[in-house]
Coordinates of C-alpha atoms and ligand atoms in Angstrom, one line a residue:
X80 CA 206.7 103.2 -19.7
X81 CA 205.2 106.3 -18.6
X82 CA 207.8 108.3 -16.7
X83 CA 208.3 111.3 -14.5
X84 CA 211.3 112.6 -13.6
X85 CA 212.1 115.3 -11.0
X86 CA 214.9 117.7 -11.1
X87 CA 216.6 118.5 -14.5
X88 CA 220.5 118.9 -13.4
X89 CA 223.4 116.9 -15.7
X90 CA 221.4 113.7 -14.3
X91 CA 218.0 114.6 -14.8
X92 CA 218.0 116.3 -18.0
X93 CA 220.2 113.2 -19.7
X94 CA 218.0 110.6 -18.3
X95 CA 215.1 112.4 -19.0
X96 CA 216.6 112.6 -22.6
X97 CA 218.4 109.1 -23.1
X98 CA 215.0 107.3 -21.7
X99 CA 212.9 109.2 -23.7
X100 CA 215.0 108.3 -26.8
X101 CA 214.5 104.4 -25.4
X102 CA 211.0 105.3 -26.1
X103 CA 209.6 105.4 -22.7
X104 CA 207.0 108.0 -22.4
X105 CA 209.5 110.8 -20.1
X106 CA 207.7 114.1 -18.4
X107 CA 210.0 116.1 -16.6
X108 CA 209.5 118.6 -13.6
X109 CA 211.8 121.2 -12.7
X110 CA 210.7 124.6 -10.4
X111 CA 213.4 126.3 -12.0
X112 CA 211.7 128.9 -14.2
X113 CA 214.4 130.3 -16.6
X114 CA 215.7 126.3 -16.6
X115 CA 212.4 125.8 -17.9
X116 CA 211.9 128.7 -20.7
X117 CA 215.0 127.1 -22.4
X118 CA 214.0 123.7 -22.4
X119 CA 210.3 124.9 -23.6
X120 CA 212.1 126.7 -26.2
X121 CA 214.2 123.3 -27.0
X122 CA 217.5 124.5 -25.7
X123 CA 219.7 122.6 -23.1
X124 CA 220.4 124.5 -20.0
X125 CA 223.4 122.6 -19.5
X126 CA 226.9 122.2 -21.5
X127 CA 226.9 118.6 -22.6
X128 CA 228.4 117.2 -25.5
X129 CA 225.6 115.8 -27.8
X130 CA 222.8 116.9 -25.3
X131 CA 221.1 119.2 -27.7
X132 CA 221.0 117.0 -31.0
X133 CA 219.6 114.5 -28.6
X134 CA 217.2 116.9 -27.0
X135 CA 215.8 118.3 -31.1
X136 CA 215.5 114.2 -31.6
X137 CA 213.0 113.2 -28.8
X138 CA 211.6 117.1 -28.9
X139 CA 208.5 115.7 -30.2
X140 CA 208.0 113.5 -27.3
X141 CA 209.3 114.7 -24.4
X142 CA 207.2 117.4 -22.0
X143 CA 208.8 119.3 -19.7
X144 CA 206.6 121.1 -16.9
X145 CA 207.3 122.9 -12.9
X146 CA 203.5 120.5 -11.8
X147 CA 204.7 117.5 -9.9
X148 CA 200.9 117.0 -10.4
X149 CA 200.2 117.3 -13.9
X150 CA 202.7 114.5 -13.9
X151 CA 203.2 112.2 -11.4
X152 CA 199.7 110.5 -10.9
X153 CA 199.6 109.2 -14.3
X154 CA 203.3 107.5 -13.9
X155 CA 204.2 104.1 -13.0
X156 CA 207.8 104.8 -12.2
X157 CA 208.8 108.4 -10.9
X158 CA 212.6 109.1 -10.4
X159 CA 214.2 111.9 -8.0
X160 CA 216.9 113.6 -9.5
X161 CA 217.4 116.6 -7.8
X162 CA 220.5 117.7 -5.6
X163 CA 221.8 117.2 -2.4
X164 CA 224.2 120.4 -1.5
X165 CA 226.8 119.7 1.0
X166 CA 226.3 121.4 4.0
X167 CA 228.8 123.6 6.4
X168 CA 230.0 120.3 8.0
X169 CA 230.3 118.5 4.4
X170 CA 226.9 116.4 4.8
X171 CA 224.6 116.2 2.0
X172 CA 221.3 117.5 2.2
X173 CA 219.0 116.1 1.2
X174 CA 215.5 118.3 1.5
X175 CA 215.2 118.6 -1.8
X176 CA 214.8 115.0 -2.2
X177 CA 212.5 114.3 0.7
X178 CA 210.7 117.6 -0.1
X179 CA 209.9 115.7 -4.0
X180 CA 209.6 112.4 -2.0
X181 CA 206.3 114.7 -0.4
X182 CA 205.3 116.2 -3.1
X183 CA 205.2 112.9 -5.2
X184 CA 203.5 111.6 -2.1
X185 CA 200.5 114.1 -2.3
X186 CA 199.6 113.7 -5.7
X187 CA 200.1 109.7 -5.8
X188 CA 196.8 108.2 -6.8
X189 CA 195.3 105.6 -4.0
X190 CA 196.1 101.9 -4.2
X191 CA 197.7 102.4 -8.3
X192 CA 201.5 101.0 -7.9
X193 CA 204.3 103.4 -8.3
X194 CA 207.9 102.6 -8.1
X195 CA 209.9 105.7 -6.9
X196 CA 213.6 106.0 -7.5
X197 CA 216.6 107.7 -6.2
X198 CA 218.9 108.6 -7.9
X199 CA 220.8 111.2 -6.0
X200 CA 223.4 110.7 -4.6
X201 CA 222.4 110.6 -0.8
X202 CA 223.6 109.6 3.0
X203 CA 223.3 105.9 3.4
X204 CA 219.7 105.1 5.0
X205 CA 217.6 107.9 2.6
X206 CA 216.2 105.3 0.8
X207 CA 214.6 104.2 4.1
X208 CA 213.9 107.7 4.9
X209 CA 212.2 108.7 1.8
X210 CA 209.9 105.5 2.1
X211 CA 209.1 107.0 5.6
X212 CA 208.1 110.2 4.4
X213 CA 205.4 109.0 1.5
X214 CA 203.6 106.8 4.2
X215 CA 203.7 109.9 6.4
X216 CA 202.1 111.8 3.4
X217 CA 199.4 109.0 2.9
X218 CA 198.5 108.7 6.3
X219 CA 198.0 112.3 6.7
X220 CA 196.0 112.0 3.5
X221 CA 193.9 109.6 4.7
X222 CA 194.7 107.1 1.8
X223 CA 196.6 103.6 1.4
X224 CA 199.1 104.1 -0.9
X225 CA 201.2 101.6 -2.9
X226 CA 204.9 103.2 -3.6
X227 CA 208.1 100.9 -3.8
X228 CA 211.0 103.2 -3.4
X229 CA 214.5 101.9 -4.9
X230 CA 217.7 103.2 -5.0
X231 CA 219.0 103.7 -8.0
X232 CA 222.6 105.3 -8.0
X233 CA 223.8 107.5 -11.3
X234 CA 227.5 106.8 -12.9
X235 CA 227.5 109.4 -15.6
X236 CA 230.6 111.5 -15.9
X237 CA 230.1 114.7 -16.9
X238 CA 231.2 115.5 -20.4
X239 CA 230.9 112.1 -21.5
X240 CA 227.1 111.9 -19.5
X241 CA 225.2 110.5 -23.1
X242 CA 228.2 107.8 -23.2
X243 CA 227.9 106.8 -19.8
X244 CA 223.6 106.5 -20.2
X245 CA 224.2 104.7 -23.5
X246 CA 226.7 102.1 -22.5
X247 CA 227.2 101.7 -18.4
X248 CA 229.3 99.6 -17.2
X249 CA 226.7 98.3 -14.5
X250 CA 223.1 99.2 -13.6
X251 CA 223.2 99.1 -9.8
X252 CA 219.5 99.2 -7.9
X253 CA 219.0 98.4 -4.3
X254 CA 215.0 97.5 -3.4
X255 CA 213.2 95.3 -0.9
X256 CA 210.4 95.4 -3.6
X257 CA 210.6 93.2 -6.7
X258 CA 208.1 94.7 -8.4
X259 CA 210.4 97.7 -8.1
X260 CA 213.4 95.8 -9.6
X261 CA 211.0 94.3 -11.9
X262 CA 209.8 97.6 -12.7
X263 CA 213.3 99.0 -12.8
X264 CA 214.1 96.1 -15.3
X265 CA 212.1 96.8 -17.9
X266 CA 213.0 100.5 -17.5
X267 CA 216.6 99.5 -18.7
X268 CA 215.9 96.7 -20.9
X269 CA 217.0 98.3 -24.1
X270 CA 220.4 99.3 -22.7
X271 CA 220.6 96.0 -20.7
X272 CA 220.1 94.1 -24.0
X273 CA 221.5 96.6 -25.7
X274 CA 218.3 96.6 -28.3
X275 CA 218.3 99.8 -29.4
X276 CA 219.7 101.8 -32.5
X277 CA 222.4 103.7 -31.3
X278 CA 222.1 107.7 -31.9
X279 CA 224.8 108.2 -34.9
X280 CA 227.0 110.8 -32.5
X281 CA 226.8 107.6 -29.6
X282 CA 227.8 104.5 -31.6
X283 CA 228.0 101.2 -29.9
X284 CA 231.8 100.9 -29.0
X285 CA 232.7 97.6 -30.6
X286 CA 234.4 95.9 -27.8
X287 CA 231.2 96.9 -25.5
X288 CA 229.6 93.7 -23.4
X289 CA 226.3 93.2 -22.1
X290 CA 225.9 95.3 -18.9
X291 CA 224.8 93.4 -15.7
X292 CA 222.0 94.9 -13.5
X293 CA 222.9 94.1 -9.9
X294 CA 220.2 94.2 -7.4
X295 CA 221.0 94.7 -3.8
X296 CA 219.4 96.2 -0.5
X297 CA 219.2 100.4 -0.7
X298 CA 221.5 101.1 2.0
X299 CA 224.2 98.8 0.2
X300 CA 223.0 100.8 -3.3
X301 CA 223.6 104.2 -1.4
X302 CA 227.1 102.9 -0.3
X303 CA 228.1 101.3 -3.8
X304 CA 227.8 105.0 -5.1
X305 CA 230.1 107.2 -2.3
X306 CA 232.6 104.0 -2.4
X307 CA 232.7 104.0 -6.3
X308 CA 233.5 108.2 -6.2
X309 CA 235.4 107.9 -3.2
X310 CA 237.7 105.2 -4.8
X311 CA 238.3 107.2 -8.0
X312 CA 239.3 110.2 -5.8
X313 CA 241.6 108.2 -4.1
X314 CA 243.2 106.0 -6.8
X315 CA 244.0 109.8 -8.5
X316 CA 245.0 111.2 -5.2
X317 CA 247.4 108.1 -4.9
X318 CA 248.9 108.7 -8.3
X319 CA 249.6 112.5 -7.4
X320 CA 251.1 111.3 -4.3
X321 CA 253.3 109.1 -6.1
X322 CA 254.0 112.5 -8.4
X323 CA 255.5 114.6 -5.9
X324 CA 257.9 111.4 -4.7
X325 CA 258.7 111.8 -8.7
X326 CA 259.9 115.0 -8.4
X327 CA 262.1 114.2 -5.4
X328 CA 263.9 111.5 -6.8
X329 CA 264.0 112.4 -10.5
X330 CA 261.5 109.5 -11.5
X331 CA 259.0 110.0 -14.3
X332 CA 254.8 109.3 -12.5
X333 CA 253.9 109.4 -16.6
X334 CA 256.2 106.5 -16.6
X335 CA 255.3 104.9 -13.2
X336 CA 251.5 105.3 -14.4
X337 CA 252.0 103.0 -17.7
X338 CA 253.9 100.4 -15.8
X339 CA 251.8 100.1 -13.0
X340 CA 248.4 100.4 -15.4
X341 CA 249.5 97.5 -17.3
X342 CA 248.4 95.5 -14.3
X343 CA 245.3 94.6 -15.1
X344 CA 244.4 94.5 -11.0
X345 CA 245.3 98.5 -11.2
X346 CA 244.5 99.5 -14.8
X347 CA 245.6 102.6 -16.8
X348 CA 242.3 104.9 -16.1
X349 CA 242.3 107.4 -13.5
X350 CA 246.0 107.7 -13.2
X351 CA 246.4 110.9 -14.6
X352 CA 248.6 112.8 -11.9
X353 CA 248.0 116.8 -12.2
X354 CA 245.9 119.1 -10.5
X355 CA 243.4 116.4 -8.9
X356 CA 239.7 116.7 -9.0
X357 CA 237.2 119.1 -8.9
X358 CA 233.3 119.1 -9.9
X359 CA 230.7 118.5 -7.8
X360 CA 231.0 115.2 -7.2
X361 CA 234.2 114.0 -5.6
X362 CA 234.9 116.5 -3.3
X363 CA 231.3 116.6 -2.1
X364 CA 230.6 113.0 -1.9
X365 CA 234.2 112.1 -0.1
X366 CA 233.0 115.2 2.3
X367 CA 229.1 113.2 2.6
X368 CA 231.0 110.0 3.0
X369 CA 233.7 111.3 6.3
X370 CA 230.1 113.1 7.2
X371 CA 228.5 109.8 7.3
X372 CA 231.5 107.9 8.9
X373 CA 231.6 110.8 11.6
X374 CA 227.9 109.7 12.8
X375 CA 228.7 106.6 13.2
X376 CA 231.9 107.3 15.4
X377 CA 234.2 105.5 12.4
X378 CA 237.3 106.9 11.1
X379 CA 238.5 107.1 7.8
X380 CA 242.0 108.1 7.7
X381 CA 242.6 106.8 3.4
X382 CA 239.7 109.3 2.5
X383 CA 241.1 111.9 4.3
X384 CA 244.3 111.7 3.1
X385 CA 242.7 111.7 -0.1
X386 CA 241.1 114.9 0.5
X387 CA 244.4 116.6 1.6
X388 CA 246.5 115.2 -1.4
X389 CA 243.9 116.7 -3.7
X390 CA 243.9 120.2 -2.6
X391 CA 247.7 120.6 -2.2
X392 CA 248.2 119.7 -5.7
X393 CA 247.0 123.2 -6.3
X394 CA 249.0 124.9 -3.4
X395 CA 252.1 123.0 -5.2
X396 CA 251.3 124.2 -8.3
X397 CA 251.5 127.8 -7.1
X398 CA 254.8 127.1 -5.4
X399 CA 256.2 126.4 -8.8
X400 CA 255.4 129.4 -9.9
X401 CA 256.6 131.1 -6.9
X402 CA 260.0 129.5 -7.5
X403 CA 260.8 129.9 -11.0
X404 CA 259.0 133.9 -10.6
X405 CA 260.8 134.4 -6.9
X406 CA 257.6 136.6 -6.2
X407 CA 254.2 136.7 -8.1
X408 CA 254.4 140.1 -7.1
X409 CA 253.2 142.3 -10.2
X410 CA 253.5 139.1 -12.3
X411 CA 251.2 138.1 -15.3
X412 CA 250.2 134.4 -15.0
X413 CA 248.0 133.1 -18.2
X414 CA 245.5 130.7 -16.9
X415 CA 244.8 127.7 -19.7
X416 CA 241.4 126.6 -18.4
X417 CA 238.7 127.2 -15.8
X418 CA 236.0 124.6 -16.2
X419 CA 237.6 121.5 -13.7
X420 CA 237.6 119.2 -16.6
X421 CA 237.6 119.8 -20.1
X422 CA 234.2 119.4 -22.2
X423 CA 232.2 120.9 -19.2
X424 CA 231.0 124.5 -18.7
X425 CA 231.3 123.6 -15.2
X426 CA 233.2 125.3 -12.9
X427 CA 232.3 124.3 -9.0
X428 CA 235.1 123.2 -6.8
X429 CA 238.0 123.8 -10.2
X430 CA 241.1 123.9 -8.9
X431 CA 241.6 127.3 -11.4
X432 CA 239.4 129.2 -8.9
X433 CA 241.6 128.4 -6.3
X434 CA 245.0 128.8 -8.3
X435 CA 243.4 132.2 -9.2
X436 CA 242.2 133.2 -6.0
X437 CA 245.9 132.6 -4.4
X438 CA 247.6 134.4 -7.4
X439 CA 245.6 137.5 -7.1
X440 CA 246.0 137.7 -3.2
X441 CA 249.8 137.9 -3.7
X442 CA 249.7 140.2 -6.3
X443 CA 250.2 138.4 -9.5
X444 CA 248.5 139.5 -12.6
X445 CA 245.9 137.1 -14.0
X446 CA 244.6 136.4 -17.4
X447 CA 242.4 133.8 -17.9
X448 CA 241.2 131.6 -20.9
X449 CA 238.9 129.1 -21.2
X450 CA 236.5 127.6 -24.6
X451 CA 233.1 127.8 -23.0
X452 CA 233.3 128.4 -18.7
X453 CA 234.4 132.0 -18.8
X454 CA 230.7 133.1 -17.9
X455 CA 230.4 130.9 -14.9
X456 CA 234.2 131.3 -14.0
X457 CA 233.3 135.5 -13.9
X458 CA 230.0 134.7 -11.7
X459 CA 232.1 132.3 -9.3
X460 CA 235.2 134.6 -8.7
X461 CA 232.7 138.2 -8.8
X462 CA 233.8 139.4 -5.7
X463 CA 237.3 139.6 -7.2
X464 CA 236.4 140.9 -11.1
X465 CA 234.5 143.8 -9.0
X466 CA 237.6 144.5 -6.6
X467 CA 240.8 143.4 -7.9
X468 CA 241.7 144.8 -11.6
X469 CA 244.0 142.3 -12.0
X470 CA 242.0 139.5 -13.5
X471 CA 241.1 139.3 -16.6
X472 CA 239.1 137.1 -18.9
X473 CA 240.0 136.3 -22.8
X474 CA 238.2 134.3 -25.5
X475 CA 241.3 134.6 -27.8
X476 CA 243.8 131.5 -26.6
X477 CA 247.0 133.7 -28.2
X478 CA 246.0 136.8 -26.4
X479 CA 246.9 135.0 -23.0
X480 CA 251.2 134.8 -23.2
X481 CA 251.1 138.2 -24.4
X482 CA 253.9 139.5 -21.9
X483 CA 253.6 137.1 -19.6
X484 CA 255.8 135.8 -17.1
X485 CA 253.9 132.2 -16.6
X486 CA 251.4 130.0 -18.6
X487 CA 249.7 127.5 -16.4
X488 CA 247.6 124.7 -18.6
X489 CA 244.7 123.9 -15.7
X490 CA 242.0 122.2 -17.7
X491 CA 243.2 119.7 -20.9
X492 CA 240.8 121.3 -23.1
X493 CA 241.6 119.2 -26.4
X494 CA 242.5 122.6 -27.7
X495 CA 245.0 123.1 -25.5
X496 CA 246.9 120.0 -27.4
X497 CA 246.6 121.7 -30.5
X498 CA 248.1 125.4 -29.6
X499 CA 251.3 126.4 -31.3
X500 CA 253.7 126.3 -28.7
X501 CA 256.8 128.5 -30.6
X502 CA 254.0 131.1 -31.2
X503 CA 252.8 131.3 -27.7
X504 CA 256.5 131.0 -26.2
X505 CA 257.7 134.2 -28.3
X506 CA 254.9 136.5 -27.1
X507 CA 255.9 135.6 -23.6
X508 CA 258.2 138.0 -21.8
X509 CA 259.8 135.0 -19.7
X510 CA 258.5 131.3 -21.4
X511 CA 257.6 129.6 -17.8
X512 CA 254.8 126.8 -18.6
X513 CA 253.6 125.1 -15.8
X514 CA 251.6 122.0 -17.2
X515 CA 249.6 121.2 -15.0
X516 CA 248.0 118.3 -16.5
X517 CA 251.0 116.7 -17.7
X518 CA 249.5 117.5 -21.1
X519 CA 252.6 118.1 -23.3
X520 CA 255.6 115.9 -24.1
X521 CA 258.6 118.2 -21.6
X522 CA 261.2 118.2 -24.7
X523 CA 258.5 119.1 -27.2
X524 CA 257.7 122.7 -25.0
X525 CA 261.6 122.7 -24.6
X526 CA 262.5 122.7 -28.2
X527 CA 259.8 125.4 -28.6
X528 CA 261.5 127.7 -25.9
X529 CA 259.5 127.1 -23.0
X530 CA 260.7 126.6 -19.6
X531 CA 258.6 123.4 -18.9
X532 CA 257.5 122.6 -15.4
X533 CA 254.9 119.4 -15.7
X534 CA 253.7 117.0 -12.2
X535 CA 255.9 114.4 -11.4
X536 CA 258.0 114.6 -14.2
X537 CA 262.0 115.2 -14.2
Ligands
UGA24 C1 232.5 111.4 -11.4 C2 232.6 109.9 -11.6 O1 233.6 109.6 -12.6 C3 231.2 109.4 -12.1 O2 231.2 108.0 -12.3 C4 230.1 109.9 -11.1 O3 228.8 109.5 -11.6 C5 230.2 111.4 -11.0 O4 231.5 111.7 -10.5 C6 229.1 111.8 -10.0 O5 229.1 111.4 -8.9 O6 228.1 112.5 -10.5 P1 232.9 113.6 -12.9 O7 233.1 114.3 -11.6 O8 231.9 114.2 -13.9 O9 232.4 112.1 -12.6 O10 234.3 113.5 -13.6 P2 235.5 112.6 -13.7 O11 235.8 112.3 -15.1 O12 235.4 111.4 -12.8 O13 236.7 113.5 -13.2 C7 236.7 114.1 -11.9 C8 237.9 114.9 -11.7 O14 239.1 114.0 -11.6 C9 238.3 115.9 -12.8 O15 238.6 117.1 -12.2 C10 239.5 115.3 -13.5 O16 240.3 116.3 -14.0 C11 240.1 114.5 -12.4 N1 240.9 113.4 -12.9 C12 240.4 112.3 -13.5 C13 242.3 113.4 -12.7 O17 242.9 114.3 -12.1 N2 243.1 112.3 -13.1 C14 242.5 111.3 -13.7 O18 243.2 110.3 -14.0 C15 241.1 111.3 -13.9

């Protein structure tokens, strides 16, 4: 199927990638010039495990171009993948995807069927909007145009995006059109039916079913997306509510997490107490969600409190240090981690920023580490490497306890698992580790003379 897809972000680029490798015939569009030199020159712009080996495979067959014309009128199914920034009030905005929706409009050819997909994440009613603008576009043109426009909400998890493409749980699509669902069909037909041969770095995991594709209406298909991100958010939030309870009455939330997980109704994943979540997608879209709620007049009291659980896990974590330092005052803190989850170069909303941000204001030293984010950690937190010479970046893990008062782990960077605890405890001038991921076992640091602090743990 000849494809074009707009925008190439973490969704863009790996479904522009994944679907090419299905064999469809995939042309992507992105205005992004220096976006664009690297993926002319075959290079991923973005950090994602098995990306680039999968971007050299399909190199042969993929195009990548900034002409929405060039590509679009020879399509049958054009997908928007571009992004919709929160605004001040926490809204998502969506012009970029109405401004593609207009673009894709002008170039459409008269009375040839398209089917043109969102998958954004966007305010519930876009879908409707989007269909609004392209018959504005072909009425100003003059022209009777034939575009079905379906909703098609992303899952991928960043870090394991190629996973996620390969081997969803569900395909969700919400149309009024069935040729669009028809169209949208045979798009996923090798993943539905799972006929394809898996890349040798994505095998097919053995215990892997069949994965439904559920049509619905759009709004609904908008609204399955916030209430799927929003519910993660929350069932962590809950668990690191259940944490600090943990802490006040010497229970174990490691513990209480296995126990209750073995319900299958509540399940093991996404019970991690620590720092919370970060990235671009749950505190934006639980922000777009209590934006959309706030139009409507409804409150929403559960994703609130979701919200505020989330961000004091990183104002407690800082009050652990200010207990077992008395004053950050002059201290050195060792940050393990920047990115807000580990196997990601991506560092919006990370809870280190913050953590940083608060140590410097009070005075504390900081020295950061992290395997691949240091660059976009330095660009995020500028306005302090230019004005505060307390913060400091390293690319050597062991250079970080080096007279340190504190070690916080942040981000459970697999190589964080691995460090040699006794080495890094010794170099320290007081052993205090914070683990803020609850990635260690507490009498494993203890026997190697840390002072182990974890979330929810006694
Ligand atoms: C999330 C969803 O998992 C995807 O399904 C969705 O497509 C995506 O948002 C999106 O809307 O684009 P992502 O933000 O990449 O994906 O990452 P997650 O793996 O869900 O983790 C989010 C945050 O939650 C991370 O900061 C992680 O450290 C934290 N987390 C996760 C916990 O604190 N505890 C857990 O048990 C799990």
């Amino acid at each position: 199927m000849k494809i074009a897809i707009i925008g190439t972000g973490y969704v863009g680029l790996t479904t522009a990638v994944v679907l090419s490798y299905l064999h469809h015939d995939v042309a992507a569009v992105d205005k992004d010039e220096s976006k664009l030199a690297l993926l002319h020159a075959g290079k991923s712009p973005i950090h994602e495990p098995g990306i680039q080996n999968l971007l050299e495979d399909v190199w042969h067959t993929i195009r990548f171009t900034p002409s929405v014309a060039e590509v679009v009128p020879d399509a049958e199914l054009i997908l928007i993948a571009v992004g919709t920034p929160p605004k001040k009030n926490g809204e998502a905005d969506t012009r970029h995807v109405e401004q593609a929706a207009r673009e894709v409009a002008q170039v459409c050819l008269p009375n040839k069927h398209y089917t043109l997909v969102v998958k954004s994440t966007v305010p519930i009613g876009t879908n409707q909007r989007v269909a609004e603008v392209v018959e504005n576009v072909f009425s100003e043109r003059g022209i009777r145009g034939n575009v079905s426009v379906a909703s098609n909400p992303e899952f991928l998890q960043e870090g394991l995006a190629l996973q996620g493409a390969f081997y969803p749980d569900r395909i969700v699509v919400g149309a009024n059109s069935e040729a669009a669902i028809d169209t949208l069909r045979r798009l996923y037909k090798p993943i539905l039916e799972q006929t394809f041969d898996p890349p040798s770095e994505f095998p097919r995991p053995p215990s892997y079913h069949l994965p439904p594709m559920m049509t619905t209406d759009p709004n609904s298909a908008e609204m399955i997306k916030y209430a799927a991100n929003t519910f993660l958010a929350l069932k962590i939030s809950f668990i690191n509510e259940i944490a600090g309870l943990c802490e006040a009455v010497d229970a174990d939330v490691t513990e209480v997490a296995r126990g209750i997980g073995l319900d299958a109704r509540i399940g093991h994943r996404f019970l991690r107490a620590g720092l919370g979540w970060g990235g671009s997608c749950y505190p934006k879209d639980t922000a777009a969600l209590l934006g959309v709620a706030a139009q409507s007049g409804y409150e929403m009291p559960i994703t609130e409190a979701a919200r505020a659980i989330n961000f004091r896990q990183r104002e407690r974590i800082v009050e652990k240090l200010r207990d077992v330092l008395h004053t950050l005052e002059g201290k050195t803190v060792g940050i393990l981690g920047l990115a807000f989850k580990p196997n990601t170069d991506d560092i919006r909303e990370a809870p280190a920023l913050d953590i940083i941000r608060e140590l410097l204001a009070e005075g504390a030293i900081v020295r950061a580490h992290d395997p691949i984010a240091i660059a976009n950690a330095r660009q995020a937190l500028r306005e302090k490497v230019n004005t505060n010479n307390g913060l400091h970046f390293t690319e050597d893990v062991y250079e970080l306890p080096y007279d340190a008062d504190a070690l916080v782990l942040v981000t459970e960077w697999d190589l964080y698992h691995r460090l040699e605890l006794r080495r890094l405890a010794k170099q320290m001038k007081t052993p205090n580790l914070i683990d803020g991921r609850n990635v260690y076992l507490p009498e494993e640091a203890r026997a190697a003379g840390f002072h182990y602090i974890g979330v929810g743990r006694t």
